[in-house]
Amino acid sequence: MSNKNLSLAKERIKFLMLEGVHARGIDELRRNGYHNIESLPTAPPAAELAERLRDVHFLGIRSRSQITAEALERAEKLTAIGCFCIGTDQVDLAAARRRGVPVFNAPYANTRSVAELVLGEIIMLMRGIPARNAAAHRGEWLKSAKGSHEVRGKTLGIVGYGHIGSQLGILAEGLGMRVIYYDIAAKLPLGNAFGLGSLAELLDEADVVSVHVPDTELTRNMINADTLARMRPGVHFINAARGRIVDIPALAEALRSGHVASAAVDVFPAEPKGADEAFVSELRGMDNVLLTPHIGGSTLEAQENIALDVATKLVRYSDNGSTMGAVNFPEVSLPDQANTRRILNIHRNEPGVLQAINSVISARSVNIAAQYLQTLPDVGYVVMDLETDDTPGLVRELDRIPATLRTRYLN
Ligand code: NAI
């Protein structure tokens, strides 16, 4: 099909962007030929949202819009949802999948922001800045080199060498630190970092310990009285990962005793829901602790990266059918098709469904140039590049297969 037809089709594709999605995301959609975009600054109430969704193909939200099964019920045209944020708890992911709607987010768009904050904190802690700052605010003048160190040549122990941990390691090496890490999975060391076989070995050696693991059963309270005692006397500790990784009373005790010289903590087991709720923590009031309100990933650059990342994923799904990065859907990475027509079929994963799909194609003697299939227990996603001119006719027939949830074709 010609480019003209392609752009006409794009004109009909409606995007609804809620909660003031960053302009960078909307620019990216426009740059790719999508101009039918409505952007609202807020999250509409449930009834209004359900009504608006009736003629929307792509929905962009941030964290406040609740996309429940009911909200999706009449969203017959909805093709994909982009969460322009990190989390996706606000969407009923299973309900979306059962309707054939992939959900995308941007889990790693703020990696650099967290790594930079932690890098700054390493320097602040090793110079004893939190305590000197607190004292100066009270009119005290702690002008001494006691307990102050350059970071150059010191050992940074990174627990969890994933996106953030590994990027932090590279940045810290730039300052001349020696980087060691421990990860539950085998990880290729970047730069001159050195992987260790156990958490205990890392704690034995590190001058600064920074945790960058997810919140799982294994990591909950992994920093506790025992692991704190294993750390070197005078160690500095940083948590910008998840609150429940650290046993806060045990950390407070280690800070009071001086075994842990200082800490920087960005995340807490219980965090206020908003600005009008008080922040309660045993760490409050301790001079040697740098407290931040879960802002490790909160920068304007991260906001922009998130917008670009999610918009790119929506464009890719719309233009090419690729679902890489979907959080609730079979992930298929697709090449662009050449001289063929692409049909995308989403179906309930039932016995015989692929055979039914292939029968429709072979009954018309259409050659399948390529076929890609991925399944989850309840939903399958098959993409076919076909040598035919009659994609609309085939789509109509594929839609008649009882297990089909949705079929669309690309030009
Ligand atoms: P990631 O998934 O890329 O890396 C996590 C690493 O931890 C993986 O390499 C994994 O193998 C490892 N790991 C998992 N369980 C482990 C265990 N029991 N022991 C040792 N290693 C283990 O995640 P990413 O993006 O690097 O994020 C790290 C943490 O930072 C997460 O908890 C994330 O929620 C948090 N985060 C905090 C932000 C903030 O605002 N403070 C912003 C963004 C992320």
Tab-separated table of C-alpha atoms and ligand atoms in Angstrom:
chain	number	residue	atom	x	y	z
A	1	MET	CA	0.000	0.000	0.000
A	2	SER	CA	1.220	3.506	-0.705
A	3	ASN	CA	2.519	5.950	1.880
A	4	LYS	CA	-0.568	8.055	1.248
A	5	ASN	CA	-2.838	5.301	2.466
A	6	LEU	CA	-0.561	4.680	5.420
A	7	SER	CA	-0.821	8.284	6.577
A	8	LEU	CA	-4.595	8.309	6.016
A	9	ALA	CA	-4.861	5.299	8.286
A	10	LYS	CA	-2.724	7.067	10.866
A	11	GLU	CA	-5.048	10.073	10.777
A	12	ARG	CA	-7.882	7.851	11.945
A	13	ILE	CA	-5.909	6.454	14.893
A	14	LYS	CA	-6.964	8.354	17.998
A	15	PHE	CA	-4.650	8.907	20.967
A	16	LEU	CA	-5.988	10.090	24.333
A	17	MET	CA	-3.228	11.328	26.635
A	18	LEU	CA	-4.157	11.987	30.271
A	19	GLU	CA	-2.538	13.599	33.318
A	20	GLY	CA	-0.424	16.040	31.325
A	21	VAL	CA	1.861	13.488	29.672
A	22	HIS	CA	5.179	15.234	28.930
A	23	ALA	CA	5.228	17.157	25.624
A	24	ARG	CA	8.219	15.101	24.457
A	25	GLY	CA	5.948	12.043	24.195
A	26	ILE	CA	3.335	13.894	22.178
A	27	ASP	CA	6.009	15.357	19.889
A	28	GLU	CA	7.300	11.853	19.256
A	29	LEU	CA	3.836	10.642	18.238
A	30	ARG	CA	3.462	13.599	15.859
A	31	ARG	CA	6.935	13.036	14.437
A	32	ASN	CA	5.773	9.544	13.495
A	33	GLY	CA	2.673	10.789	11.705
A	34	TYR	CA	0.084	10.556	14.507
A	35	HIS	CA	-1.802	13.834	14.778
A	36	ASN	CA	-5.185	12.750	16.120
A	37	ILE	CA	-4.118	13.329	19.729
A	38	GLU	CA	-6.235	14.667	22.556
A	39	SER	CA	-4.228	15.631	25.632
A	40	LEU	CA	-5.843	16.420	28.996
A	41	PRO	CA	-4.031	17.828	32.041
A	42	THR	CA	-5.875	15.644	34.568
A	43	ALA	CA	-7.254	12.132	35.156
A	44	PRO	CA	-11.001	12.231	34.374
A	45	PRO	CA	-13.398	10.585	36.869
A	46	ALA	CA	-14.240	6.899	36.197
A	47	ALA	CA	-17.552	7.432	34.356
A	48	GLU	CA	-16.138	10.137	32.080
A	49	LEU	CA	-13.048	8.047	31.377
A	50	ALA	CA	-15.137	5.003	30.365
A	51	GLU	CA	-17.178	7.216	28.018
A	52	ARG	CA	-14.080	8.806	26.478
A	53	LEU	CA	-12.429	5.429	25.936
A	54	ARG	CA	-15.179	4.309	23.546
A	55	ASP	CA	-13.511	5.773	20.482
A	56	VAL	CA	-9.855	5.751	21.586
A	57	HIS	CA	-7.231	3.495	19.992
A	58	PHE	CA	-4.239	4.372	22.184
A	59	LEU	CA	-4.407	5.588	25.775
A	60	GLY	CA	-1.553	7.353	27.585
A	61	ILE	CA	-1.737	7.723	31.372
A	62	ARG	CA	0.493	8.405	34.346
A	63	SER	CA	0.001	7.000	37.830
A	64	ARG	CA	-3.346	8.521	38.857
A	65	SER	CA	-5.736	7.103	36.212
A	66	GLN	CA	-7.285	3.858	37.393
A	67	ILE	CA	-7.788	1.580	34.392
A	68	THR	CA	-10.097	-1.069	35.820
A	69	ALA	CA	-11.826	-3.972	34.042
A	70	GLU	CA	-15.000	-1.826	34.028
A	71	ALA	CA	-13.183	1.109	32.438
A	72	LEU	CA	-12.050	-1.232	29.660
A	73	GLU	CA	-15.416	-2.875	29.100
A	74	ARG	CA	-16.682	-0.512	26.419
A	75	ALA	CA	-13.260	0.435	25.066
A	76	GLU	CA	-13.826	-1.637	21.948
A	77	LYS	CA	-11.226	0.117	19.827
A	78	LEU	CA	-8.518	0.295	22.472
A	79	THR	CA	-5.342	-1.173	20.985
A	80	ALA	CA	-2.677	-0.429	23.625
A	81	ILE	CA	-2.081	1.503	26.846
A	82	GLY	CA	1.088	3.459	27.595
A	83	CYS	CA	1.871	4.126	31.265
A	84	PHE	CA	4.091	7.216	31.112
A	85	CYS	CA	5.697	6.292	34.431
A	86	ILE	CA	7.577	3.413	36.060
A	87	GLY	CA	4.791	1.428	37.772
A	88	THR	CA	1.742	-0.225	36.212
A	89	ASP	CA	-0.299	-1.040	39.354
A	90	GLN	CA	-2.953	1.455	38.262
A	91	VAL	CA	-3.967	-0.781	35.343
A	92	ASP	CA	-5.822	-4.091	35.611
A	93	LEU	CA	-3.148	-5.827	33.536
A	94	ALA	CA	-4.903	-9.199	33.297
A	95	ALA	CA	-8.167	-7.583	32.177
A	96	ALA	CA	-6.273	-5.612	29.520
A	97	ARG	CA	-4.512	-8.758	28.288
A	98	ARG	CA	-7.796	-10.669	28.093
A	99	ARG	CA	-9.095	-7.904	25.837
A	100	GLY	CA	-5.967	-8.139	23.675
A	101	VAL	CA	-4.538	-4.832	24.920
A	102	PRO	CA	-0.793	-4.690	25.662
A	103	VAL	CA	0.391	-2.265	28.362
A	104	PHE	CA	3.754	-0.519	28.080
A	105	ASN	CA	5.777	1.466	30.632
A	106	ALA	CA	9.285	2.882	31.053
A	107	PRO	CA	10.941	0.917	33.845
A	108	TYR	CA	14.490	2.080	33.187
A	109	ALA	CA	14.108	5.662	31.983
A	110	ASN	CA	15.303	7.075	35.331
A	111	THR	CA	18.311	4.796	35.862
A	112	ARG	CA	20.810	7.596	35.352
A	113	SER	CA	18.992	9.913	37.777
A	114	VAL	CA	19.242	7.374	40.602
A	115	ALA	CA	22.876	6.561	39.848
A	116	GLU	CA	23.817	10.269	39.892
A	117	LEU	CA	22.070	10.904	43.206
A	118	VAL	CA	23.830	7.952	44.803
A	119	LEU	CA	27.178	9.107	43.442
A	120	GLY	CA	26.635	12.505	45.066
A	121	GLU	CA	25.613	10.828	48.316
A	122	ILE	CA	28.782	8.717	48.397
A	123	ILE	CA	30.849	11.909	48.413
A	124	MET	CA	28.572	13.610	50.953
A	125	LEU	CA	28.690	10.648	53.336
A	126	MET	CA	32.447	10.107	53.071
A	127	ARG	CA	32.993	13.778	53.961
A	128	GLY	CA	30.557	13.629	56.902
A	129	ILE	CA	28.451	16.365	55.334
A	130	PRO	CA	25.032	15.397	56.767
A	131	ALA	CA	26.246	15.838	60.366
A	132	ARG	CA	28.297	18.977	59.603
A	133	ASN	CA	25.331	20.495	57.744
A	134	ALA	CA	22.930	19.749	60.599
A	135	ALA	CA	25.368	21.222	63.121
A	136	ALA	CA	25.914	24.374	61.073
A	137	HIS	CA	22.139	24.926	60.952
A	138	ARG	CA	22.195	24.916	64.746
A	139	GLY	CA	25.083	27.411	64.832
A	140	GLU	CA	27.806	24.824	65.542
A	141	TRP	CA	31.096	24.933	63.638
A	142	LEU	CA	32.479	21.396	63.110
A	143	LYS	CA	35.581	22.447	61.204
A	144	SER	CA	37.784	19.370	61.273
A	145	ALA	CA	39.017	16.602	58.981
A	146	LYS	CA	37.905	13.923	61.451
A	147	GLY	CA	36.145	11.078	59.657
A	148	SER	CA	36.399	12.891	56.290
A	149	HIS	CA	37.767	11.008	53.310
A	150	GLU	CA	38.270	11.384	49.608
A	151	VAL	CA	36.390	8.728	47.682
A	152	ARG	CA	39.380	8.083	45.428
A	153	GLY	CA	40.832	4.656	46.127
A	154	LYS	CA	37.971	3.620	48.450
A	155	THR	CA	35.886	0.507	47.847
A	156	LEU	CA	32.250	0.795	46.789
A	157	GLY	CA	30.202	-2.366	47.343
A	158	ILE	CA	27.147	-2.536	45.077
A	159	VAL	CA	24.463	-5.045	46.039
A	160	GLY	CA	22.359	-5.752	42.921
A	161	TYR	CA	24.315	-5.107	39.710
A	162	GLY	CA	21.363	-4.382	37.419
A	163	HIS	CA	20.567	-1.225	35.458
A	164	ILE	CA	21.254	1.205	38.296
A	165	GLY	CA	23.963	-0.755	40.105
A	166	SER	CA	26.093	-1.226	36.991
A	167	GLN	CA	25.707	2.401	35.884
A	168	LEU	CA	26.658	3.590	39.363
A	169	GLY	CA	29.753	1.384	39.186
A	170	ILE	CA	30.923	3.059	35.979
A	171	LEU	CA	30.354	6.558	37.389
A	172	ALA	CA	32.132	5.699	40.656
A	173	GLU	CA	35.144	4.352	38.772
A	174	GLY	CA	35.323	7.753	37.085
A	175	LEU	CA	36.060	9.163	40.549
A	176	GLY	CA	38.758	6.571	41.134
A	177	MET	CA	36.768	4.233	43.356
A	178	ARG	CA	37.348	0.497	43.402
A	179	VAL	CA	34.030	-1.191	42.604
A	180	ILE	CA	32.927	-4.607	43.833
A	181	TYR	CA	29.455	-6.042	43.453
A	182	TYR	CA	27.285	-8.942	44.452
A	183	ASP	CA	24.321	-10.097	42.388
A	184	ILE	CA	22.162	-13.185	42.653
A	185	ALA	CA	22.429	-13.615	38.864
A	186	ALA	CA	25.651	-13.966	36.882
A	187	LYS	CA	26.474	-10.450	35.645
A	188	LEU	CA	29.173	-9.350	33.269
A	189	PRO	CA	31.392	-6.799	35.064
A	190	LEU	CA	31.562	-3.372	33.413
A	191	GLY	CA	34.748	-1.327	33.513
A	192	ASN	CA	37.074	-2.686	36.212
A	193	ALA	CA	34.298	-3.808	38.570
A	194	PHE	CA	34.786	-7.117	40.324
A	195	GLY	CA	31.933	-9.527	41.080
A	196	LEU	CA	31.985	-11.428	44.387
A	197	GLY	CA	30.320	-14.745	45.174
A	198	SER	CA	28.449	-13.705	48.324
A	199	LEU	CA	26.996	-10.720	50.142
A	200	ALA	CA	29.239	-11.470	53.130
A	201	GLU	CA	32.412	-11.151	51.032
A	202	LEU	CA	31.225	-7.775	49.746
A	203	LEU	CA	30.382	-6.532	53.244
A	204	ASP	CA	33.852	-7.569	54.471
A	205	GLU	CA	35.552	-5.270	51.965
A	206	ALA	CA	33.326	-2.259	51.228
A	207	ASP	CA	33.889	1.246	52.597
A	208	VAL	CA	30.473	2.221	51.201
A	209	VAL	CA	27.611	-0.232	50.690
A	210	SER	CA	24.807	0.736	48.286
A	211	VAL	CA	21.821	-1.557	47.654
A	212	HIS	CA	20.167	-1.708	44.221
A	213	VAL	CA	18.047	-4.856	44.379
A	214	PRO	CA	14.290	-5.193	43.832
A	215	ASP	CA	11.830	-5.832	46.662
A	216	THR	CA	11.472	-9.623	46.758
A	217	GLU	CA	11.116	-12.261	49.446
A	218	LEU	CA	14.882	-12.776	49.286
A	219	THR	CA	15.780	-9.099	49.602
A	220	ARG	CA	13.255	-8.112	52.290
A	221	ASN	CA	15.272	-7.108	55.374
A	222	MET	CA	18.474	-8.331	53.706
A	223	ILE	CA	20.135	-5.421	55.514
A	224	ASN	CA	19.480	-6.421	59.135
A	225	ALA	CA	21.353	-6.587	62.457
A	226	ASP	CA	23.523	-9.486	61.197
A	227	THR	CA	24.490	-8.021	57.829
A	228	LEU	CA	25.057	-4.595	59.411
A	229	ALA	CA	27.367	-6.185	62.002
A	230	ARG	CA	29.261	-7.868	59.153
A	231	MET	CA	30.000	-4.475	57.545
A	232	ARG	CA	33.325	-2.808	58.330
A	233	PRO	CA	33.337	-0.413	61.312
A	234	GLY	CA	32.804	3.139	60.054
A	235	VAL	CA	31.075	1.972	56.867
A	236	HIS	CA	28.655	4.267	54.996
A	237	PHE	CA	25.352	2.832	53.822
A	238	ILE	CA	22.954	3.917	51.043
A	239	ASN	CA	19.467	2.682	50.148
A	240	ALA	CA	17.830	4.245	47.082
A	241	ALA	CA	16.180	0.966	46.051
A	242	ARG	CA	13.157	-0.195	48.043
A	243	GLY	CA	12.200	0.532	51.663
A	244	ARG	CA	11.619	-3.005	52.843
A	245	ILE	CA	15.149	-4.146	51.971
A	246	VAL	CA	16.388	-2.577	55.210
A	247	ASP	CA	15.422	-3.335	58.817
A	248	ILE	CA	15.190	0.310	59.897
A	249	PRO	CA	15.395	-0.223	63.695
A	250	ALA	CA	18.578	-2.298	63.152
A	251	LEU	CA	20.060	0.417	60.916
A	252	ALA	CA	19.148	3.122	63.454
A	253	GLU	CA	20.888	1.124	66.189
A	254	ALA	CA	24.030	0.637	64.060
A	255	LEU	CA	24.070	4.391	63.328
A	256	ARG	CA	23.665	5.273	67.006
A	257	SER	CA	26.512	2.944	67.978
A	258	GLY	CA	28.750	4.448	65.267
A	259	HIS	CA	29.389	1.047	63.653
A	260	VAL	CA	27.737	2.543	60.578
A	261	ALA	CA	29.211	6.043	60.325
A	262	SER	CA	26.424	7.508	58.193
A	263	ALA	CA	23.628	6.647	55.822
A	264	ALA	CA	21.610	8.088	52.956
A	265	VAL	CA	18.086	6.730	52.682
A	266	ASP	CA	15.616	7.612	49.910
A	267	VAL	CA	13.022	4.848	50.341
A	268	PHE	CA	11.167	3.631	53.412
A	269	PRO	CA	9.002	0.680	54.454
A	270	ALA	CA	6.100	3.130	54.954
A	271	GLU	CA	6.021	6.348	52.932
A	272	PRO	CA	3.519	9.226	53.082
A	273	LYS	CA	0.919	9.080	50.302
A	274	GLY	CA	1.159	12.812	49.672
A	275	ALA	CA	2.548	16.140	50.841
A	276	ASP	CA	-0.164	16.537	53.513
A	277	GLU	CA	0.838	13.327	55.347
A	278	ALA	CA	3.687	13.396	57.888
A	279	PHE	CA	6.827	11.374	57.243
A	280	VAL	CA	7.414	9.087	60.212
A	281	SER	CA	10.696	7.206	60.638
A	282	GLU	CA	13.059	6.240	63.416
A	283	LEU	CA	15.823	7.799	61.300
A	284	ARG	CA	14.349	11.287	61.649
A	285	GLY	CA	16.456	13.625	63.764
A	286	MET	CA	19.710	11.673	63.314
A	287	ASP	CA	22.460	14.063	62.204
A	288	ASN	CA	24.451	11.398	60.404
A	289	VAL	CA	21.580	10.420	58.108
A	290	LEU	CA	20.720	12.065	54.793
A	291	LEU	CA	16.976	11.615	54.254
A	292	THR	CA	15.289	12.173	50.885
A	293	PRO	CA	11.600	11.659	50.010
A	294	HIS	CA	11.851	8.862	47.381
A	295	ILE	CA	13.195	11.203	44.706
A	296	GLY	CA	16.052	9.055	43.420
A	297	GLY	CA	14.514	8.849	39.954
A	298	SER	CA	12.690	12.186	39.997
A	299	THR	CA	14.349	14.556	37.538
A	300	LEU	CA	13.013	16.503	34.580
A	301	GLU	CA	15.350	14.529	32.342
A	302	ALA	CA	13.859	11.251	33.591
A	303	GLN	CA	10.350	12.607	32.905
A	304	GLU	CA	11.390	13.392	29.354
A	305	ASN	CA	13.059	10.001	28.897
A	306	ILE	CA	9.950	8.249	30.174
A	307	ALA	CA	7.777	10.144	27.675
A	308	LEU	CA	10.069	9.319	24.775
A	309	ASP	CA	10.454	5.663	25.766
A	310	VAL	CA	6.722	4.963	26.113
A	311	ALA	CA	5.736	6.964	23.013
A	312	THR	CA	8.327	5.001	21.024
A	313	LYS	CA	6.885	1.694	22.261
A	314	LEU	CA	3.335	2.763	21.280
A	315	VAL	CA	4.479	3.867	17.823
A	316	ARG	CA	6.366	0.616	17.328
A	317	TYR	CA	3.333	-1.451	18.289
A	318	SER	CA	1.073	0.580	16.038
A	319	ASP	CA	3.414	0.688	13.030
A	320	ASN	CA	5.055	-2.701	13.241
A	321	GLY	CA	3.266	-4.893	15.819
A	322	SER	CA	6.293	-5.291	18.106
A	323	THR	CA	5.300	-5.820	21.749
A	324	MET	CA	8.797	-5.688	23.266
A	325	GLY	CA	8.593	-4.053	26.677
A	326	ALA	CA	4.903	-4.918	27.233
A	327	VAL	CA	4.314	-5.853	30.869
A	328	ASN	CA	1.184	-7.993	30.425
A	329	PHE	CA	1.534	-9.480	26.976
A	330	PRO	CA	3.482	-12.013	24.907
A	331	GLU	CA	6.614	-10.160	23.769
A	332	VAL	CA	7.380	-10.290	20.047
A	333	SER	CA	10.197	-8.325	18.407
A	334	LEU	CA	9.563	-7.925	14.700
A	335	PRO	CA	11.560	-6.824	11.688
A	336	ASP	CA	9.835	-4.365	9.336
A	337	GLN	CA	8.047	-6.277	6.597
A	338	ALA	CA	9.226	-6.122	3.009
A	339	ASN	CA	6.788	-6.528	0.099
A	340	THR	CA	4.293	-8.390	2.264
A	341	ARG	CA	1.190	-7.506	4.280
A	342	ARG	CA	1.292	-7.998	8.038
A	343	ILE	CA	-1.650	-9.363	10.011
A	344	LEU	CA	-1.610	-9.385	13.804
A	345	ASN	CA	-3.926	-11.772	15.586
A	346	ILE	CA	-4.442	-11.868	19.348
A	347	HIS	CA	-6.351	-14.884	20.601
A	348	ARG	CA	-7.271	-16.876	23.674
A	349	ASN	CA	-4.600	-19.547	23.988
A	350	GLU	CA	-6.823	-22.578	23.328
A	351	PRO	CA	-6.031	-25.900	21.650
A	352	GLY	CA	-6.532	-25.774	17.883
A	353	VAL	CA	-6.493	-22.007	17.489
A	354	LEU	CA	-3.300	-21.860	15.428
A	355	GLN	CA	-4.618	-24.579	13.165
A	356	ALA	CA	-7.806	-22.561	12.662
A	357	ILE	CA	-5.773	-19.467	11.799
A	358	ASN	CA	-3.563	-21.319	9.337
A	359	SER	CA	-6.611	-22.959	7.730
A	360	VAL	CA	-8.068	-19.524	6.952
A	361	ILE	CA	-4.828	-18.542	5.245
A	362	SER	CA	-4.305	-21.788	3.339
A	363	ALA	CA	-7.936	-21.900	2.179
A	364	ARG	CA	-7.123	-18.753	0.191
A	365	SER	CA	-3.814	-20.210	-1.031
A	366	VAL	CA	-1.958	-17.267	0.485
A	367	ASN	CA	1.757	-17.760	1.039
A	368	ILE	CA	3.006	-17.060	4.575
A	369	ALA	CA	6.383	-15.358	4.158
A	370	ALA	CA	7.008	-15.254	7.922
A	371	GLN	CA	5.116	-16.120	11.074
A	372	TYR	CA	5.942	-15.131	14.645
A	373	LEU	CA	4.164	-16.556	17.681
A	374	GLN	CA	4.443	-15.941	21.396
A	375	THR	CA	2.042	-17.136	24.039
A	376	LEU	CA	1.220	-16.667	27.694
A	377	PRO	CA	-0.980	-19.246	29.447
A	378	ASP	CA	-4.183	-17.357	28.581
A	379	VAL	CA	-3.326	-15.280	25.497
A	380	GLY	CA	-1.424	-15.896	22.261
A	381	TYR	CA	-0.104	-13.342	19.780
A	382	VAL	CA	0.642	-14.388	16.219
A	383	VAL	CA	2.045	-12.098	13.543
A	384	MET	CA	2.010	-13.174	9.888
A	385	ASP	CA	3.679	-11.570	6.893
A	386	LEU	CA	1.568	-12.612	3.913
A	387	GLU	CA	1.842	-12.406	0.159
A	388	THR	CA	-1.650	-11.142	-0.543
A	389	ASP	CA	-3.557	-7.998	-1.487
A	390	ASP	CA	-6.665	-8.894	0.457
A	391	THR	CA	-5.684	-8.264	4.078
A	392	PRO	CA	-9.114	-6.807	5.025
A	393	GLY	CA	-10.852	-9.985	3.780
A	394	LEU	CA	-8.487	-12.210	5.750
A	395	VAL	CA	-8.897	-10.078	8.868
A	396	ARG	CA	-12.690	-10.455	8.655
A	397	GLU	CA	-12.325	-14.234	8.479
A	398	LEU	CA	-9.773	-14.410	11.294
A	399	ASP	CA	-12.111	-12.326	13.438
A	400	ARG	CA	-14.743	-15.037	13.038
A	401	ILE	CA	-12.541	-17.632	14.776
A	402	PRO	CA	-14.195	-17.949	18.224
A	403	ALA	CA	-10.888	-17.686	20.155
A	404	THR	CA	-9.863	-14.451	18.379
A	405	LEU	CA	-9.758	-11.440	20.687
A	406	ARG	CA	-8.624	-8.932	18.095
A	407	THR	CA	-7.079	-8.877	14.614
A	408	ARG	CA	-5.563	-5.931	12.824
A	409	TYR	CA	-3.449	-5.471	9.752
A	410	LEU	CA	-0.661	-3.105	8.866
A	411	ASN	CA	-0.281	-1.519	5.491
B	1	NAI	P1	17.274	-4.161	37.824
B	1	NAI	O1	16.198	-5.178	37.783
B	1	NAI	O2	17.896	-3.691	36.575
B	1	NAI	O3	18.473	-4.695	38.774
B	1	NAI	C1	18.244	-5.371	40.001
B	1	NAI	C2	19.399	-6.354	40.198
B	1	NAI	O4	19.266	-6.957	41.472
B	1	NAI	C3	19.403	-7.489	39.162
B	1	NAI	O5	20.672	-7.588	38.561
B	1	NAI	C4	19.064	-8.721	40.003
B	1	NAI	O6	19.671	-9.910	39.510
B	1	NAI	C5	19.625	-8.330	41.357
B	1	NAI	N1	19.040	-9.089	42.470
B	1	NAI	C6	17.761	-9.493	42.636
B	1	NAI	N2	17.632	-10.171	43.786
B	1	NAI	C7	18.850	-10.168	44.382
B	1	NAI	C8	19.346	-10.709	45.587
B	1	NAI	N3	18.553	-11.384	46.433
B	1	NAI	N4	20.664	-10.538	45.869
B	1	NAI	C9	21.484	-9.878	45.004
B	1	NAI	N5	21.057	-9.354	43.837
B	1	NAI	C10	19.761	-9.494	43.531
B	1	NAI	O7	16.676	-2.947	38.666
B	1	NAI	P2	17.149	-1.431	38.655
B	1	NAI	O8	16.419	-0.684	37.607
B	1	NAI	O9	18.621	-1.381	38.682
B	1	NAI	O10	16.556	-0.943	40.058
B	1	NAI	C11	17.167	-1.313	41.289
B	1	NAI	C12	16.273	-0.868	42.446
B	1	NAI	O11	16.115	0.560	42.430
B	1	NAI	C13	14.869	-1.446	42.413
B	1	NAI	O12	14.486	-1.797	43.719
B	1	NAI	C14	14.031	-0.293	41.942
B	1	NAI	O13	12.699	-0.399	42.402
B	1	NAI	C15	14.744	0.874	42.625
B	1	NAI	N6	14.476	2.205	42.041
B	1	NAI	C16	14.367	3.272	42.912
B	1	NAI	C17	14.111	4.536	42.433
B	1	NAI	C18	14.012	5.700	43.366
B	1	NAI	O14	13.331	6.661	43.055
B	1	NAI	N7	14.679	5.661	44.491
B	1	NAI	C19	13.907	4.784	40.997
B	1	NAI	C20	14.149	3.616	40.159
B	1	NAI	C21	14.397	2.373	40.687
